PDB file of C-alpha atoms and ligand atoms in Angstrom:
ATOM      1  CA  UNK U 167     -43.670-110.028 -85.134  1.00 77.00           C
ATOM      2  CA  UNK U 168     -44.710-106.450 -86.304  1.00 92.00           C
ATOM      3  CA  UNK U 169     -44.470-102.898 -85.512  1.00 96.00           C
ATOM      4  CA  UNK U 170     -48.109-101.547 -84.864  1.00 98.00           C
ATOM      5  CA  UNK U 171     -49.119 -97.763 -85.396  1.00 97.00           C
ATOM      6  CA  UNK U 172     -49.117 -96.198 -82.209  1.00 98.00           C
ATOM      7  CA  UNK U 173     -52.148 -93.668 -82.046  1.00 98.00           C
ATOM      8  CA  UNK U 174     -52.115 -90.601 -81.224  1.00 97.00           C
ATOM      9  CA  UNK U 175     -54.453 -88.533 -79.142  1.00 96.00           C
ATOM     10  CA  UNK U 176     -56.454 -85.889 -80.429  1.00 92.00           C
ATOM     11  CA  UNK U 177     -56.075 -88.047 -84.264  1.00 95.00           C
ATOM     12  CA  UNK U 178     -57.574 -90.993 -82.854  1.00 93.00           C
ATOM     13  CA  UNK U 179     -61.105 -91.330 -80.677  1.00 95.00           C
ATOM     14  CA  UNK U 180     -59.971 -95.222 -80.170  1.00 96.00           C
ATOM     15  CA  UNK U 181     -57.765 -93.775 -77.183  1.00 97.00           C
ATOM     16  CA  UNK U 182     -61.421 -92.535 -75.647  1.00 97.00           C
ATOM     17  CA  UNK U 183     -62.961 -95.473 -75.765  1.00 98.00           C
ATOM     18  CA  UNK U 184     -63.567 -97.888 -73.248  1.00 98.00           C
ATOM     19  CA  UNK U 185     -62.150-101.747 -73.778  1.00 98.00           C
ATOM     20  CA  UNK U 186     -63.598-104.776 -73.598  1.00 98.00           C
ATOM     21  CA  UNK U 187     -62.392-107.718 -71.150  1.00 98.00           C
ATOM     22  CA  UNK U 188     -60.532-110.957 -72.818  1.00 98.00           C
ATOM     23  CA  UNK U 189     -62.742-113.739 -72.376  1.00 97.00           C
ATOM     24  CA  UNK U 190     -60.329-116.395 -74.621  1.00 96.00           C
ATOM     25  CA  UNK U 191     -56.791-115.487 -75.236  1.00 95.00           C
ATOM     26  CA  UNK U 192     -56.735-116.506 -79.498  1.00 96.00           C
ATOM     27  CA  UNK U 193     -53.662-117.206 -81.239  1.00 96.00           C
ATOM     28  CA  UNK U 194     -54.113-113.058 -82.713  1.00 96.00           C
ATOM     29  CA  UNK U 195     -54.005-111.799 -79.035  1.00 96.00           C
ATOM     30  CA  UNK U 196     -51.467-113.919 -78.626  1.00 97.00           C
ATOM     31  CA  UNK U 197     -50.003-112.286 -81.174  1.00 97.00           C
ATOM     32  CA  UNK U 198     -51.125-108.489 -80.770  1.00 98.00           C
ATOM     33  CA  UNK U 199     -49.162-109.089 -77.329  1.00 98.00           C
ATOM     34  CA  UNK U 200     -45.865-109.897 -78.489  1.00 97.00           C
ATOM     35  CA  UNK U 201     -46.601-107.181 -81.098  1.00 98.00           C
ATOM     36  CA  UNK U 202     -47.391-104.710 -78.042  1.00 98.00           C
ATOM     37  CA  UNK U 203     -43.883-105.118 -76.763  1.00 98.00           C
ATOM     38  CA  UNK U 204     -41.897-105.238 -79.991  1.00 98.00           C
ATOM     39  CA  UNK U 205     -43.903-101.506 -80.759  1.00 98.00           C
ATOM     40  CA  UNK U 206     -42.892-100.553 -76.983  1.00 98.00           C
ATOM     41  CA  UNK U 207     -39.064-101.542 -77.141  1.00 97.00           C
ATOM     42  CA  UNK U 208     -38.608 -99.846 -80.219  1.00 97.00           C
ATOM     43  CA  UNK U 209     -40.278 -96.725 -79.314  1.00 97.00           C
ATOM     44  CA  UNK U 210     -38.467 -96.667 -76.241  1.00 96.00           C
ATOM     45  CA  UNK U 211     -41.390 -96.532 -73.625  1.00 96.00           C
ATOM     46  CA  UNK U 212     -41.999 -98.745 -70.485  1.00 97.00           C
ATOM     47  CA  UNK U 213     -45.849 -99.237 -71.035  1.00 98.00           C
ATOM     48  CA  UNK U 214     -48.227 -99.481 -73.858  1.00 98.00           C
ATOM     49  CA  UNK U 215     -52.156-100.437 -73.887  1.00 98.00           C
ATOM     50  CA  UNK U 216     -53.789-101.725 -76.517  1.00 98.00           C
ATOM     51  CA  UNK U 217     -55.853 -98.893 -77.586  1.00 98.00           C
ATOM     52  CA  UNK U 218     -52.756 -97.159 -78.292  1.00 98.00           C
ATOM     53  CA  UNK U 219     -52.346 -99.860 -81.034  1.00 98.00           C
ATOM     54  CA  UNK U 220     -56.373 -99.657 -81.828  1.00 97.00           C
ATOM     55  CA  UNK U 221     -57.388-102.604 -79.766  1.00 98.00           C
ATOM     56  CA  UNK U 222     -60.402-101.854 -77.790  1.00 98.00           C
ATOM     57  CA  UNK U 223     -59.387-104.766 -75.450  1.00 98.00           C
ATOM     58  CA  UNK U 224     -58.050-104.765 -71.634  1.00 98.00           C
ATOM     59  CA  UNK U 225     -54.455-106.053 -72.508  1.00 98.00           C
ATOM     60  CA  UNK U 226     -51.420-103.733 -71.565  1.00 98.00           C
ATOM     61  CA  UNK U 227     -48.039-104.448 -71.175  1.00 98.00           C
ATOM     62  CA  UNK U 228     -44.733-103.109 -69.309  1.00 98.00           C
ATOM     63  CA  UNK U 229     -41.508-103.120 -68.946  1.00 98.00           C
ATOM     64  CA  UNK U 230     -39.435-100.897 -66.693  1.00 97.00           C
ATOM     65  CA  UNK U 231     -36.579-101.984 -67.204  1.00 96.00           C
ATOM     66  CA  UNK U 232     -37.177-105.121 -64.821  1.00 95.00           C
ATOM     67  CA  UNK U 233     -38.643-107.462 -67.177  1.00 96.00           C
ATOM     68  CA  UNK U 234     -42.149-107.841 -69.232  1.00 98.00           C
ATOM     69  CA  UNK U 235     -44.648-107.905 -67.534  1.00 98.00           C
ATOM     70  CA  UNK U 236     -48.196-108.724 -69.921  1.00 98.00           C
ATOM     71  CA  UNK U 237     -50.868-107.559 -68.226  1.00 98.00           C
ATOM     72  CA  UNK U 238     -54.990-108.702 -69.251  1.00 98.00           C
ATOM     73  CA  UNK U 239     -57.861-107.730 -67.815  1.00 98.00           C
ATOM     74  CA  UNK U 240     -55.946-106.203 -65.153  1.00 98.00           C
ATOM     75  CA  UNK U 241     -57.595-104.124 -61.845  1.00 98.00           C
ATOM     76  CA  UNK U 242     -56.381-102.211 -59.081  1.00 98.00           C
ATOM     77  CA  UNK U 243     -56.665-103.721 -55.829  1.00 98.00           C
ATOM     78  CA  UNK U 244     -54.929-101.343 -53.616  1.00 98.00           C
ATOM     79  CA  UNK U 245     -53.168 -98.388 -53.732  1.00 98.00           C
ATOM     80  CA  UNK U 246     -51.096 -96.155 -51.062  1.00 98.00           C
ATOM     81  CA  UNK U 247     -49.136 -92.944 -50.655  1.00 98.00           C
ATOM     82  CA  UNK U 248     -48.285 -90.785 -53.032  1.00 98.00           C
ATOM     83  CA  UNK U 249     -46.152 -89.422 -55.781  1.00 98.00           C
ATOM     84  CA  UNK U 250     -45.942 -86.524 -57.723  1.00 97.00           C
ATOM     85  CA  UNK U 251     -43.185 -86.696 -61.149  1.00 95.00           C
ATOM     86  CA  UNK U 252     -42.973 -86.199 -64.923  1.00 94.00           C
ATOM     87  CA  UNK U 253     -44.877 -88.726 -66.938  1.00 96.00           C
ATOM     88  CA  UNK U 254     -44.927 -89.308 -70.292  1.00 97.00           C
ATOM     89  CA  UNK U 255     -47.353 -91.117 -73.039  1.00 98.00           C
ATOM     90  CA  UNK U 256     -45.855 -92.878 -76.602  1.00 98.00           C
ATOM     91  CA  UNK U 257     -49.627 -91.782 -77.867  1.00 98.00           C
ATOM     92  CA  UNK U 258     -48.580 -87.700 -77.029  1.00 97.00           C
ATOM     93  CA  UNK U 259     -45.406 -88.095 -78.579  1.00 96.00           C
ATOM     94  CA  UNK U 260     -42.754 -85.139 -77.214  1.00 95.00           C
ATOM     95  CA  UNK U 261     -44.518 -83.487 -74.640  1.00 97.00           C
ATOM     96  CA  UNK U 262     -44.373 -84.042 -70.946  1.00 97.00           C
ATOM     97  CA  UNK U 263     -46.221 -82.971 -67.413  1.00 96.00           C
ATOM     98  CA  UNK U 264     -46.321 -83.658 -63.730  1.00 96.00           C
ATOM     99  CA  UNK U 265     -49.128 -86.218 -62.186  1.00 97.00           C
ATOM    100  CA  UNK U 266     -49.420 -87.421 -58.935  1.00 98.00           C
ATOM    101  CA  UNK U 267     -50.159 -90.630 -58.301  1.00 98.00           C
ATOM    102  CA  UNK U 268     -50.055 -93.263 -55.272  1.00 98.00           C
ATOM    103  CA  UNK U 269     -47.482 -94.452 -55.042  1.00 98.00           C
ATOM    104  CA  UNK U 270     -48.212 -97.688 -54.554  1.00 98.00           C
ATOM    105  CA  UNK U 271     -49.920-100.101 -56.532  1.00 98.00           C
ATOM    106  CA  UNK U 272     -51.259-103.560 -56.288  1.00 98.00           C
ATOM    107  CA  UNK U 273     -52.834-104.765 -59.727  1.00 98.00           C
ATOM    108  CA  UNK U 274     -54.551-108.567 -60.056  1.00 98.00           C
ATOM    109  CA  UNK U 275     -54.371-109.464 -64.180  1.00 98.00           C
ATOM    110  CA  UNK U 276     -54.639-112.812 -65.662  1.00 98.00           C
ATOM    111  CA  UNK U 277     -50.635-113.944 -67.204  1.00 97.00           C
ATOM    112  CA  UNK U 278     -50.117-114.618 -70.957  1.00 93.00           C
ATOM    113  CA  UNK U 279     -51.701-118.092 -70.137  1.00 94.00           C
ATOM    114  CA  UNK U 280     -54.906-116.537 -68.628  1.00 96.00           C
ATOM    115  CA  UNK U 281     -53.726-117.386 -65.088  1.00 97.00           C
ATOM    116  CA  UNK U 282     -54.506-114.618 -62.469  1.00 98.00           C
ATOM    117  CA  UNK U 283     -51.458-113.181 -60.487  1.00 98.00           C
ATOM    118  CA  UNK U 284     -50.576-110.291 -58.685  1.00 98.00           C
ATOM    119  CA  UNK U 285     -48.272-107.325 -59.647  1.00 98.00           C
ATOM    120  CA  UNK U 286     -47.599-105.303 -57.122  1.00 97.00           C
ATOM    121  CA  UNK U 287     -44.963-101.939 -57.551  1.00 97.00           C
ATOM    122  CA  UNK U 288     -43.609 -98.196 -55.783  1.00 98.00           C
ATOM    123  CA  UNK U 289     -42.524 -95.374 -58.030  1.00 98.00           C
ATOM    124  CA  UNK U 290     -42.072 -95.715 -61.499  1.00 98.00           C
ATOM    125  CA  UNK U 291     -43.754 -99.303 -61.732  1.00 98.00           C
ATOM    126  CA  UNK U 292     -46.745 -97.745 -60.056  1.00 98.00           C
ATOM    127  CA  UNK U 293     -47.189 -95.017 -62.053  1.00 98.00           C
ATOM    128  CA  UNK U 294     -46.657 -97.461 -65.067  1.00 98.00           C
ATOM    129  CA  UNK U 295     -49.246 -99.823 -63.944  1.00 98.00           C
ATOM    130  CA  UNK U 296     -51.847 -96.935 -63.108  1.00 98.00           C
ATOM    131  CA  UNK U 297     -50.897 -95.227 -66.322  1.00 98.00           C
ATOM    132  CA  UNK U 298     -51.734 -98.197 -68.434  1.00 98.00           C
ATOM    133  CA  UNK U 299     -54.985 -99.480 -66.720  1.00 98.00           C
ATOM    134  CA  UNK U 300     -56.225 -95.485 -67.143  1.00 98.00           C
ATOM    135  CA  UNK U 301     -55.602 -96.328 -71.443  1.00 98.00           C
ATOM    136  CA  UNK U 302     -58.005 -99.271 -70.762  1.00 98.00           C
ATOM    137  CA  UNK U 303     -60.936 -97.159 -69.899  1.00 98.00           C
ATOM    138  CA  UNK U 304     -60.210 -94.144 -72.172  1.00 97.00           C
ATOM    139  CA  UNK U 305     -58.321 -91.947 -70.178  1.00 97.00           C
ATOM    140  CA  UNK U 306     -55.375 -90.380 -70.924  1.00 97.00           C
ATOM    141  CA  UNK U 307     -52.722 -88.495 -68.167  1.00 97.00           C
ATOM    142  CA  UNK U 308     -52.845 -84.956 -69.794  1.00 96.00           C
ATOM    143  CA  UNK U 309     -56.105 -85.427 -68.139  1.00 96.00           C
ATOM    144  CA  UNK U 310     -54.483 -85.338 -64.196  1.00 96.00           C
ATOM    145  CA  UNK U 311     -51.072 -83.142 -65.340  1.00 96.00           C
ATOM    146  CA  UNK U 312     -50.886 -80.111 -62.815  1.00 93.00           C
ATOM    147  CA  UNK U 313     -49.788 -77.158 -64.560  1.00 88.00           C
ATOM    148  CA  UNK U 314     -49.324 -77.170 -68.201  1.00 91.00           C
ATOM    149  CA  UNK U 315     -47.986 -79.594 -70.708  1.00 94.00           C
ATOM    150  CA  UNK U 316     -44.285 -79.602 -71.931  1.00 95.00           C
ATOM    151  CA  UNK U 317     -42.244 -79.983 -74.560  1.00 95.00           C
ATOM    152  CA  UNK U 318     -39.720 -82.965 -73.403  1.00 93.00           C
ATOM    153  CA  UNK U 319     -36.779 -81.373 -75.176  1.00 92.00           C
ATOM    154  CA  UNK U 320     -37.151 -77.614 -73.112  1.00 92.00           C
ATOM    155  CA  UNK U 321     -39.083 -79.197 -70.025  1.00 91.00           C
ATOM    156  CA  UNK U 322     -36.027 -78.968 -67.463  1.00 87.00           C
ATOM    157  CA  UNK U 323     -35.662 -74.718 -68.454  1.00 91.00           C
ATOM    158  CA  UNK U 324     -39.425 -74.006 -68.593  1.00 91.00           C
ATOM    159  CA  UNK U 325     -40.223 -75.886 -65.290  1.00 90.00           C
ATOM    160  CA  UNK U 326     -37.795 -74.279 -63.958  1.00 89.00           C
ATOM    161  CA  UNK U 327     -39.072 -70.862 -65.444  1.00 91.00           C
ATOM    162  CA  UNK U 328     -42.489 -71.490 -63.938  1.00 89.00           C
ATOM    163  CA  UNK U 329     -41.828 -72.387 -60.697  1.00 87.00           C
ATOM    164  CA  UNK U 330     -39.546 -69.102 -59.793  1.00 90.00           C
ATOM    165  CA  UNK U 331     -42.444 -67.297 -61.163  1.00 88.00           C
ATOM    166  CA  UNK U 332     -44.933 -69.133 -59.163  1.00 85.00           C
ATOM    167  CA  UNK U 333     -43.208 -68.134 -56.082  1.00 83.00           C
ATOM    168  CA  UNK U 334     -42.878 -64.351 -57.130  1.00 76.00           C
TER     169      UNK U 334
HETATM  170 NI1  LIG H   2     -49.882 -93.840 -72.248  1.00 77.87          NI
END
């Protein structure tokens, strides 16, 4: 196993990019996957696509704290409700913003052994899931964040900030 470069957006156009679907899971997929989650764990972040490693394939995989979850070719099949929370991205390393998202998500992917299941989520696995698919076709959450972009380390005093000016 190996530590991949994470890329980082507005350095890297691979994050832009749309990826291609997996037709044959090969023993360097294979590979790249367990490689996806090593990179994740150690950079402390609950999703990670593979563009983010320069893969322009639909592979992304999560863990919230509930277990990996390795997700290929995945697509949305439903979504419901809404949610609206910080979110975060390992390729825009220290900065934060709000989203909204459903939240609710029901996602159909093919398993590490290219058998189809169903992953279905609320809250934080939703966002996660939605999050991750976005990666696959070149989008990136700064794109959705309402308001500005934070710093994680001052977010809690400039939110704050903000939103008593916003309602001056
Ligand atoms: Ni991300």
């Amino acid at each position: 196993m190996a530590l991949l470069e994470i890329r980082e957006y507005g350095k890297d156009d691979v994050l832009l990019k749309t990826c291609k679907p997996v037709k044959e899971l090969t023993p360097r997929l294979k590979t790249l996957i367990e490689d996806m989650f090593e990179t994740m764990y150690d950079a402390d972040g609950v999703g990670l696509a593979a563009p983010q490693v320069g893969v322009l394939r639909r592979i992304c995989v999560i863990d919230i704290g509930e277990g990996p979850v390795t997700l290929i070719n995945p697509e949305v099949i439903e979504t419901s409700g809404e949610q609206t929370g910080n979110e975060g991205c390992l390729s825009v390393p220290g900065k934060t913003g709000i989203v909204t998202r459903p939240n609710y998500a029901k996602v159909k992917a093919l398993n590490e052994n290219m058998e189809e299941f169903i992953v279905e989520g609320e809250e934080l696995m939703a966002r996660a899931l939605l999050h991750e698919i976005d990666h696959l076709d070149g989008h990136i959450y700064t794109e959705k964040v309402e308001g500005k972009l934070y710093d994680v380390d001052t977010f809690a005093e400039e939110y704050e900030k903000d939103q008593e000016q916003a309602q001056q």
